[in-house]
Amino acid sequence: GESVGLHLPTLSVQEGDNSIINCAYSNSASDYFIWYKQESGKGPQFIIDIRSNMDKRQGQRVTVLLNKTVKHLSLQIAATQPGDSAVYFCAELSSGGYQKVTFGTGTKLQVIP
Amino acid sequence: DAGVTQSPTHLIKTRGQHVTLRCSPISGHKSVSWYQQVLGQGPQFIFQYYEKEERGRGNFPDRFSARQFPNYSSELNVNALLLGDSALYLCASSLSGILQGYTFGSGTRLTVV
């Protein structure tokens, strides 16, 4: 079946360094991808999105890269801060007349002070 | 301005029992979606409702049902609870189902014993 997954379950990064979280997806028909951040005890929070007709999109301290050839998505966080510690999910939007989000397993980002 | 509110925050039920979870969307939001998040995994789509009508259903058994009320609040019902139903149940609301406009609540933690 269709799925969205992540390469690394845990990522430890020194404060101030850049973080890169990777994600592989299997549905080549997906045309919209989202990164979410989930802190302990909270629901997922939208970070940034990208459409399949783009290969890069930048936000505040975050950049999402999309490589459709190898079906790979990445989230780059610049100057990682302790507040960035959370679980990060990539997700894809399923078409079909309604908005269904298919989430991956998640990567836990630990920022070392 | 209140976000998405879910009640209760925590719940313990016995196998075979029934449970009702509640969600109040952000004022003005007409779409509500429900997700199940098992510990260590990404959220899984259960239902989407828009204007009180079911617009989408995930791969969940008929024991799971939901409804949306005229004030756009929603209930998720689960019958004949199984141990495997233990999870964080997330509600997300949006104006019209536009993905990037989704706001998640903090969820209801259901434990089935």
XYZ file of N, CA and C in Angstrom, chain B residues 59-109:
153
model
N -9.050 3.532 7.190
C -9.158 2.080 7.277
C -9.337 1.638 8.725
N -10.489 1.926 9.269
C -10.809 1.554 10.642
C -12.096 0.727 10.644
N -12.237 -0.172 11.611
C -13.438 -1.017 11.642
C -14.695 -0.212 11.972
N -15.836 -0.856 11.758
C -17.119 -0.194 11.996
C -17.363 0.126 13.460
N -16.517 -0.384 14.332
C -16.637 -0.032 15.757
C -16.386 1.465 15.966
N -15.726 2.063 14.994
C -15.440 3.495 15.061
C -16.512 4.251 14.281
N -17.078 5.258 14.910
C -18.059 6.102 14.245
C -17.889 7.533 14.747
N -18.438 8.459 14.016
C -18.318 9.856 14.416
C -19.516 10.625 13.893
N -19.657 11.821 14.403
C -20.671 12.711 13.879
C -20.262 14.146 14.159
N -20.850 15.049 13.401
C -20.596 16.473 13.589
C -21.928 17.163 13.828
N -21.934 18.048 14.780
C -23.162 18.712 15.194
C -23.337 20.046 14.478
N -24.565 20.641 14.571
C -24.793 21.936 13.905
C -23.817 23.031 14.313
N -23.271 22.958 15.516
C -22.302 23.976 15.939
C -20.873 23.579 15.524
N -20.762 22.533 14.704
C -19.496 22.038 14.132
C -18.616 21.268 15.115
N -19.065 21.135 16.358
C -18.329 20.251 17.254
C -18.529 18.809 16.790
N -17.718 17.924 17.322
C -17.760 16.548 16.823
C -17.539 15.555 17.953
N -18.055 14.377 17.760
C -17.835 13.256 18.672
C -17.264 12.080 17.895
N -16.338 11.390 18.530
C -15.825 10.130 18.002
C -16.256 9.046 18.982
N -16.914 8.022 18.471
C -17.381 6.918 19.292
C -16.650 5.635 18.905
N -16.269 4.888 19.927
C -15.646 3.593 19.687
C -16.356 2.560 20.552
N -16.878 1.538 19.902
C -17.581 0.463 20.606
C -16.668 -0.741 20.820
N -17.060 -1.588 21.765
C -16.363 -2.855 21.999
C -14.857 -2.668 22.007
N -14.400 -1.829 22.913
C -12.988 -1.455 22.964
C -12.061 -2.658 23.084
N -10.958 -2.562 22.343
C -9.896 -3.558 22.394
C -8.647 -2.909 22.985
N -7.743 -3.755 23.477
C -6.495 -3.222 24.026
C -5.760 -2.383 22.983
N -5.855 -2.802 21.743
C -5.177 -2.110 20.654
C -5.746 -0.750 20.324
N -6.878 -0.403 20.932
C -7.448 0.930 20.708
C -6.780 1.976 21.587
N -5.919 1.533 22.481
C -5.183 2.465 23.336
C -4.308 3.354 22.457
N -4.518 4.651 22.567
C -3.814 5.579 21.679
C -4.155 7.008 22.074
N -3.490 7.933 21.403
C -3.841 9.353 21.490
C -4.773 9.652 20.322
N -5.943 10.174 20.619
C -6.902 10.495 19.571
C -6.880 12.010 19.353
N -6.547 12.377 18.136
C -6.370 13.783 17.787
C -7.519 14.275 16.928
N -7.917 15.486 17.207
C -8.922 16.153 16.398
C -8.250 17.355 15.742
N -8.587 17.594 14.498
C -8.049 18.749 13.780
C -9.200 19.485 13.114
N -9.145 20.808 13.136
C -10.194 21.568 12.476
C -9.605 22.517 11.445
N -10.415 22.859 10.471
C -10.004 23.828 9.462
C -11.252 24.512 8.920
N -11.031 25.601 8.220
C -12.158 26.357 7.674
C -12.968 25.518 6.699
N -12.245 24.879 5.781
C -12.977 24.155 4.735
C -12.272 22.879 4.326
N -11.358 22.411 5.173
C -10.657 21.188 4.827
C -9.362 21.433 4.093
N -8.945 22.682 3.992
C -7.667 22.986 3.361
C -6.552 22.565 4.295
N -5.682 21.711 3.822
C -4.735 21.022 4.683
C -3.864 21.959 5.500
N -3.262 22.922 4.852
C -2.324 23.753 5.597
C -3.029 24.619 6.617
N -4.351 24.660 6.557
C -5.078 25.420 7.554
C -5.506 24.581 8.736
N -5.103 23.300 8.762
C -5.474 22.429 9.863
C -4.796 22.855 11.158
N -5.573 22.839 12.240
C -5.043 23.044 13.582
C -5.433 21.825 14.410
N -4.446 21.206 15.006
C -4.697 20.030 15.826
C -4.920 20.422 17.281
N -5.787 19.652 17.948
C -5.907 19.749 19.389
C -4.801 18.948 20.042
N -4.769 18.961 21.360
C -3.731 18.233 22.092
C -4.075 16.763 22.287
N -5.305 16.404 21.943
C -5.663 14.995 21.942
C -6.282 14.478 23.228
N -6.869 13.300 23.118
C -7.367 12.548 24.264
C -6.564 11.260 24.348
N -5.927 11.048 25.494
C -5.149 9.823 25.687
C -6.079 8.752 26.235
